[in-house]
Coordinates of C-alpha atoms in Angstrom, one line a residue:
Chain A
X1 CA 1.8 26.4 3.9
X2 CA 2.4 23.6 1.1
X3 CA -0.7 21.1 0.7
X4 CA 0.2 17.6 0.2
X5 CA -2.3 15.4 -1.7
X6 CA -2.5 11.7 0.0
X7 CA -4.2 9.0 -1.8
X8 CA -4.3 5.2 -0.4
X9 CA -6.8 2.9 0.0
X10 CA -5.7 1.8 3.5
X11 CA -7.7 4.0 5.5
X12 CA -4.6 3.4 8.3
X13 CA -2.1 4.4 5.8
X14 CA -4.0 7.6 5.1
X15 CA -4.5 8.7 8.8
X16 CA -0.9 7.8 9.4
X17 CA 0.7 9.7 6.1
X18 CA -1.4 12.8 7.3
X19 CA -0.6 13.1 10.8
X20 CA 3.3 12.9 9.9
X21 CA 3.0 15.1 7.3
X22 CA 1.0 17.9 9.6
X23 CA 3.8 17.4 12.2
X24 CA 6.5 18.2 9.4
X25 CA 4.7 20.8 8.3
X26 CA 2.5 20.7 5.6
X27 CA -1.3 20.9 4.6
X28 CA -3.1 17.5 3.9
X29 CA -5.9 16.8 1.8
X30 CA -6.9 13.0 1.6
X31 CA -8.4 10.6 -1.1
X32 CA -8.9 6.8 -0.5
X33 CA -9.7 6.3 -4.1
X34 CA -8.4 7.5 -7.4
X35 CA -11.4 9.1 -8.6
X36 CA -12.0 10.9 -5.4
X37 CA -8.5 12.6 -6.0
X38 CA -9.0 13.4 -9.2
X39 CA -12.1 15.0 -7.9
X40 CA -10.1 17.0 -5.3
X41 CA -7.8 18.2 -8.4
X42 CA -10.7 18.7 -10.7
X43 CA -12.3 21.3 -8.1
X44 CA -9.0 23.3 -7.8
X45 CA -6.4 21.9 -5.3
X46 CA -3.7 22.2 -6.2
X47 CA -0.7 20.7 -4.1
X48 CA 2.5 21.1 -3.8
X49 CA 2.8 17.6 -3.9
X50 CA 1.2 13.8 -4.3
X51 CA 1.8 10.9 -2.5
X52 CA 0.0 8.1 -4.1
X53 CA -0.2 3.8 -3.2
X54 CA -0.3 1.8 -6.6
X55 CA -2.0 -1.0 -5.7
X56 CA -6.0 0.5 -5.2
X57 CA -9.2 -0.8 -6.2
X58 CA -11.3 1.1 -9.2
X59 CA -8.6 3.2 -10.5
X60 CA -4.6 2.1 -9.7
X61 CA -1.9 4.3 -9.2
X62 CA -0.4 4.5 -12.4
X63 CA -4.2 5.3 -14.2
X64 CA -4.6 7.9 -11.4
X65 CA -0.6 9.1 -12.4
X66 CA -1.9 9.4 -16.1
X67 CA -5.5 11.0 -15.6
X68 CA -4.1 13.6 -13.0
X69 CA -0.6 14.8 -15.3
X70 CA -3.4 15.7 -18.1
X71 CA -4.9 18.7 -15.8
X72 CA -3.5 21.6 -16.8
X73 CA -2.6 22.6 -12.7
X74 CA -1.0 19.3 -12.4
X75 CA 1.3 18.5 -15.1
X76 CA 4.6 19.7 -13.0
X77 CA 3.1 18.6 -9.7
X78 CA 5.8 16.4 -8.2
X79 CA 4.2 12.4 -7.7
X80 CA 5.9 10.1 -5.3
X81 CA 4.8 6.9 -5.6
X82 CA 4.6 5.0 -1.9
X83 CA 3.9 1.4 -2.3
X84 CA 4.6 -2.2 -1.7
X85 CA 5.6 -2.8 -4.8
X86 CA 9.9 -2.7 -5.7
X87 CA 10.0 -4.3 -9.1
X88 CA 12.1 -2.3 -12.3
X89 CA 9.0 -2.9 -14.8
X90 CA 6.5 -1.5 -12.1
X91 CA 8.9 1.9 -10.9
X92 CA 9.9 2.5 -14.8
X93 CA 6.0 2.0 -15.9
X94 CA 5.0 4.6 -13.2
X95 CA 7.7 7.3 -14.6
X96 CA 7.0 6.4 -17.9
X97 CA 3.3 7.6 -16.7
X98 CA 4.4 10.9 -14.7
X99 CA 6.0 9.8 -12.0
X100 CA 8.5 11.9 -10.0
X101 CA 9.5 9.9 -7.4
X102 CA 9.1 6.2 -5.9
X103 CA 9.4 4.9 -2.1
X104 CA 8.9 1.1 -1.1
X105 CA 7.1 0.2 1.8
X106 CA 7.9 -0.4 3.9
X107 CA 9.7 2.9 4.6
X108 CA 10.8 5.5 7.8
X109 CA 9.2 8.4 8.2
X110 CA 12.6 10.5 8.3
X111 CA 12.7 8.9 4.3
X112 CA 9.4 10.3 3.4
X113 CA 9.9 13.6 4.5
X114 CA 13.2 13.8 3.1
X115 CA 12.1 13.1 -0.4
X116 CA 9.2 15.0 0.3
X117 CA 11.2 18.7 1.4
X118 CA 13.3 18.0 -2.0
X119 CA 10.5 17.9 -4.1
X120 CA 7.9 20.3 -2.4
X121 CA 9.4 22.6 0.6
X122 CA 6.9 22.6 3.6
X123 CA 7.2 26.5 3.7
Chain B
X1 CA -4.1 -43.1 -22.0
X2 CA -3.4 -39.5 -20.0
X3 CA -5.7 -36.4 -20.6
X4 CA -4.1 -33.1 -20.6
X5 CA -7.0 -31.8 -19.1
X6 CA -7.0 -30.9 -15.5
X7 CA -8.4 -32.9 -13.2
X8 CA -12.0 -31.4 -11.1
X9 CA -11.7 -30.1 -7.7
X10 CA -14.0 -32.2 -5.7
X11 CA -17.0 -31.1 -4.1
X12 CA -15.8 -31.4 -1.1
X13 CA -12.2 -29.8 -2.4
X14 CA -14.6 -27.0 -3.6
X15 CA -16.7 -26.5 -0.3
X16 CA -13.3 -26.4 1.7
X17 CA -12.1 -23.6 -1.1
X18 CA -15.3 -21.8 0.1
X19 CA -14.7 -22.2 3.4
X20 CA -11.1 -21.0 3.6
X21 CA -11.6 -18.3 1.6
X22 CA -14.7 -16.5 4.0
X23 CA -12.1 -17.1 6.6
X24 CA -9.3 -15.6 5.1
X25 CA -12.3 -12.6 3.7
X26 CA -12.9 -12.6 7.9
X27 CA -9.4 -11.9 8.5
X28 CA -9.2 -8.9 6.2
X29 CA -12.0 -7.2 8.0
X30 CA -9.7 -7.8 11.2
X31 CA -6.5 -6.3 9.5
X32 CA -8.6 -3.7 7.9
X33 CA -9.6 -2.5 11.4
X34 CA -7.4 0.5 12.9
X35 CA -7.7 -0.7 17.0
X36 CA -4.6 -0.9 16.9
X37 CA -3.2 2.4 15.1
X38 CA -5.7 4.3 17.1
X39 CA -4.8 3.5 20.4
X40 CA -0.7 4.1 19.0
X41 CA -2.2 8.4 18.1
X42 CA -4.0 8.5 21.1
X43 CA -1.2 7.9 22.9
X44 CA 1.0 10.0 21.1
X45 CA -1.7 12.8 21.6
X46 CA -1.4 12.3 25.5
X47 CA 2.3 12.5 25.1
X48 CA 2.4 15.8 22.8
X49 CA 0.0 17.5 25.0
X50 CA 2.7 16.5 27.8
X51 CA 4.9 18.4 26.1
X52 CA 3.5 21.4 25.6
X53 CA 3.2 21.8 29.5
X54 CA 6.6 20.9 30.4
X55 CA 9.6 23.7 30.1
X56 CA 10.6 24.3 27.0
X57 CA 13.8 22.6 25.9
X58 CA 14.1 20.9 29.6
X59 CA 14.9 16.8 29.5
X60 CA 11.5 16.1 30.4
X61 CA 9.8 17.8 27.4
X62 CA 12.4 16.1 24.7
X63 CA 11.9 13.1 26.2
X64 CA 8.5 13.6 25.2
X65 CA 8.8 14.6 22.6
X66 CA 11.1 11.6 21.5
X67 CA 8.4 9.3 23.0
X68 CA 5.6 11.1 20.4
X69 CA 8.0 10.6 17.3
X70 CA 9.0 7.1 18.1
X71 CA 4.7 6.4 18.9
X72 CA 4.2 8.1 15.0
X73 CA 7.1 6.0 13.6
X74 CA 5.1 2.7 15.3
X75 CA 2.0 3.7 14.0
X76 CA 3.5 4.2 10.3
X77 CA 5.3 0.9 10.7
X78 CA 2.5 -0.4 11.6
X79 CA -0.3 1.1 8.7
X80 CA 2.3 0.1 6.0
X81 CA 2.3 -3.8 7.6
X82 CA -1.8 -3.9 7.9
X83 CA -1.8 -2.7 4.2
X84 CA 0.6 -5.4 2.9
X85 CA -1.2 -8.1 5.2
X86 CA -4.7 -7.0 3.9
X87 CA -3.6 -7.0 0.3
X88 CA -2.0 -10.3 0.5
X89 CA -5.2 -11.5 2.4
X90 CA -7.7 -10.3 -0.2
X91 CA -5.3 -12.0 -2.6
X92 CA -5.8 -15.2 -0.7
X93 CA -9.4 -15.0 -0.5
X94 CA -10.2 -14.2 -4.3
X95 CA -8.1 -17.4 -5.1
X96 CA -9.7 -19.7 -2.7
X97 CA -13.1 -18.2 -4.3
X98 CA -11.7 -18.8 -7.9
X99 CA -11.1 -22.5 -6.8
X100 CA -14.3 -23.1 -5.3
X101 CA -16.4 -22.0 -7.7
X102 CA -16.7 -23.8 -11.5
X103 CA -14.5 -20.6 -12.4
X104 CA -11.0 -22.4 -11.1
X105 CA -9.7 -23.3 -14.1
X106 CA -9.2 -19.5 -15.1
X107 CA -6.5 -19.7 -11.7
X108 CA -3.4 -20.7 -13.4
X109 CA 0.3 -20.1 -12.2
X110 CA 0.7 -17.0 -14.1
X111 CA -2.6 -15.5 -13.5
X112 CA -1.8 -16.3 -9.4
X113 CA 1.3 -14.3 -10.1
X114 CA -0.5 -11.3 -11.9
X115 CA -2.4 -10.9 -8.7
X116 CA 0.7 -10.1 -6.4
X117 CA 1.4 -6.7 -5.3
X118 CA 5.3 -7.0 -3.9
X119 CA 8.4 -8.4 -5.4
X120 CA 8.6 -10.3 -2.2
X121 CA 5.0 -12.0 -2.8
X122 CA 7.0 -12.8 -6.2
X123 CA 10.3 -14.3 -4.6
X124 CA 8.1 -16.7 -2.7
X125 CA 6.5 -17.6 -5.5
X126 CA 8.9 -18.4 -7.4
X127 CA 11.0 -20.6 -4.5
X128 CA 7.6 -22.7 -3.8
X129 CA 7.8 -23.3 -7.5
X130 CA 11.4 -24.3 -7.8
X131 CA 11.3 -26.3 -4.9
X132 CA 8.4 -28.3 -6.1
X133 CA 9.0 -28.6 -9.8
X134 CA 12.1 -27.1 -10.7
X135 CA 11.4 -24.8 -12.5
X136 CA 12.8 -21.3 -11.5
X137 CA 12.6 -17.3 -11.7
X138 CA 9.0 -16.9 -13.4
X139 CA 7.8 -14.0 -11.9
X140 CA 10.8 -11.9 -10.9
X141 CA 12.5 -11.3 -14.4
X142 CA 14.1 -8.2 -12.8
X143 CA 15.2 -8.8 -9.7

């Protein structure tokens, strides 16, 4: 079964993303802080996918983007960005950091998963 | 003749700052809280586990199953709208405790604007702006 990496700082947002996810399919593992999924990679996970928010205390998105496409397990690892930010500058910052793909929230489920199975088949 | 430095807040201007902002700090810790979101997956454990003991593939059982989607979509809508409301409080709050402290004059219009976290939080911005001095489209170059 594929593991999905979720990191947000909204502990809400985390519980949420997982318990879709599980119900579509897939494996979760959890950070609410940068560091703590870079951890999580550092130690040997390695999912078939990230979903990480931008906006986050500590570390942001796009400094978590850039630290986790230097690991060697990670650099093809498909990263969609999930976050309330829509702006051109912001979406082409985060690709020109590793990004695969981006969502604006707010956002459906069905959407998620969708651009989820495309990138990182549950099975 | 005119100064172009900006005027002081007043104490009083300050203490309100101070004020405001522990409110607004108090609010986050209410839209931080999950009440909410919890009782939405309790629910939609109560109706999955109704489900699972109803005939397979009978009208009862999709119904159910409908009625756990539609609680997970809620609870999703929901998350995403505590996490903008939180992150435009906290934005709120570190203003108000810029301004009351002798560190306001580092809040100026652009720095306000480097603190948003949506293109909407941008738009709004930039109308409160135009309406009150005219002068338009700082903060969304790319919209």
């Amino acid at each position: 079964m594929a593991t999905i990496l979720v990191l947000d700082d909204s502990s809400t947002m985390v519980m949420s993303l997982a318990r879709i996810l599980k119900k579509a399919g897939y494996e979760v593992e959890t950070a609410t802080r940068g560091q703590e999924g870079l951890n999580k990679l550092g130690a040997g996970l390695k999912p078939a996918a990230i979903i990480t928010d931008l906006n986050m205390p500590e570390m942001d998105g796009i400094s978590f983007i850039k630290a986790a496409r230097k690991l060697p397990s990670c650099r093809f690892t498909p990263i969609i960005v999930l976050t309330t930010e829509s702006g051109l500058s912001k979406s082409g910052e985060a690709r020109a950091a590793g990004a695969t793909g981006w969502l604006t929230k707010p956002t459906e489920p069905d959407t998620l998963i969708a651009t989820l199975k495309q990138l990182a088949p549950a099975a | 003749m005119a100064s172009s430095e900006p005027e002081a807040l007043s104490e009083e201007a300050r203490l309100i700052c101070a004020i405001l902002a522990e409110q607004v700090a108090a609010l986050c810790e209410g839209i931080a809280a999950s009440a909410v979101f919890n009782k939405l997956t309790a629910c939609g454990d109560i109706l999955a586990s109704l489900a699972s003991q109803l005939e397979v593939g009978s009208a009862a059982s999709r119904a159910a199953a409908q009625l756990d989607k539609a609680m997970d979509d809620l609870g999703f809508q929901h998350a995403q709208q505590q996490d903008f409301a939180h992150q435009t409080a906290e934005l709120v709050a570190g203003a108000l405790k810029t301004l009351a402290t002798g560190e306001w004059r580092k809040l100026s219009l652009g720095g306000l604007a480097a603190l948003y976290v949506s293109e909407s939080q941008r738009r709004l911005h930039d109308i409160v702006l135009a309406e009150r001095t005219g002068r338009r489209n700082m903060t969304t170059p790319d919209l």
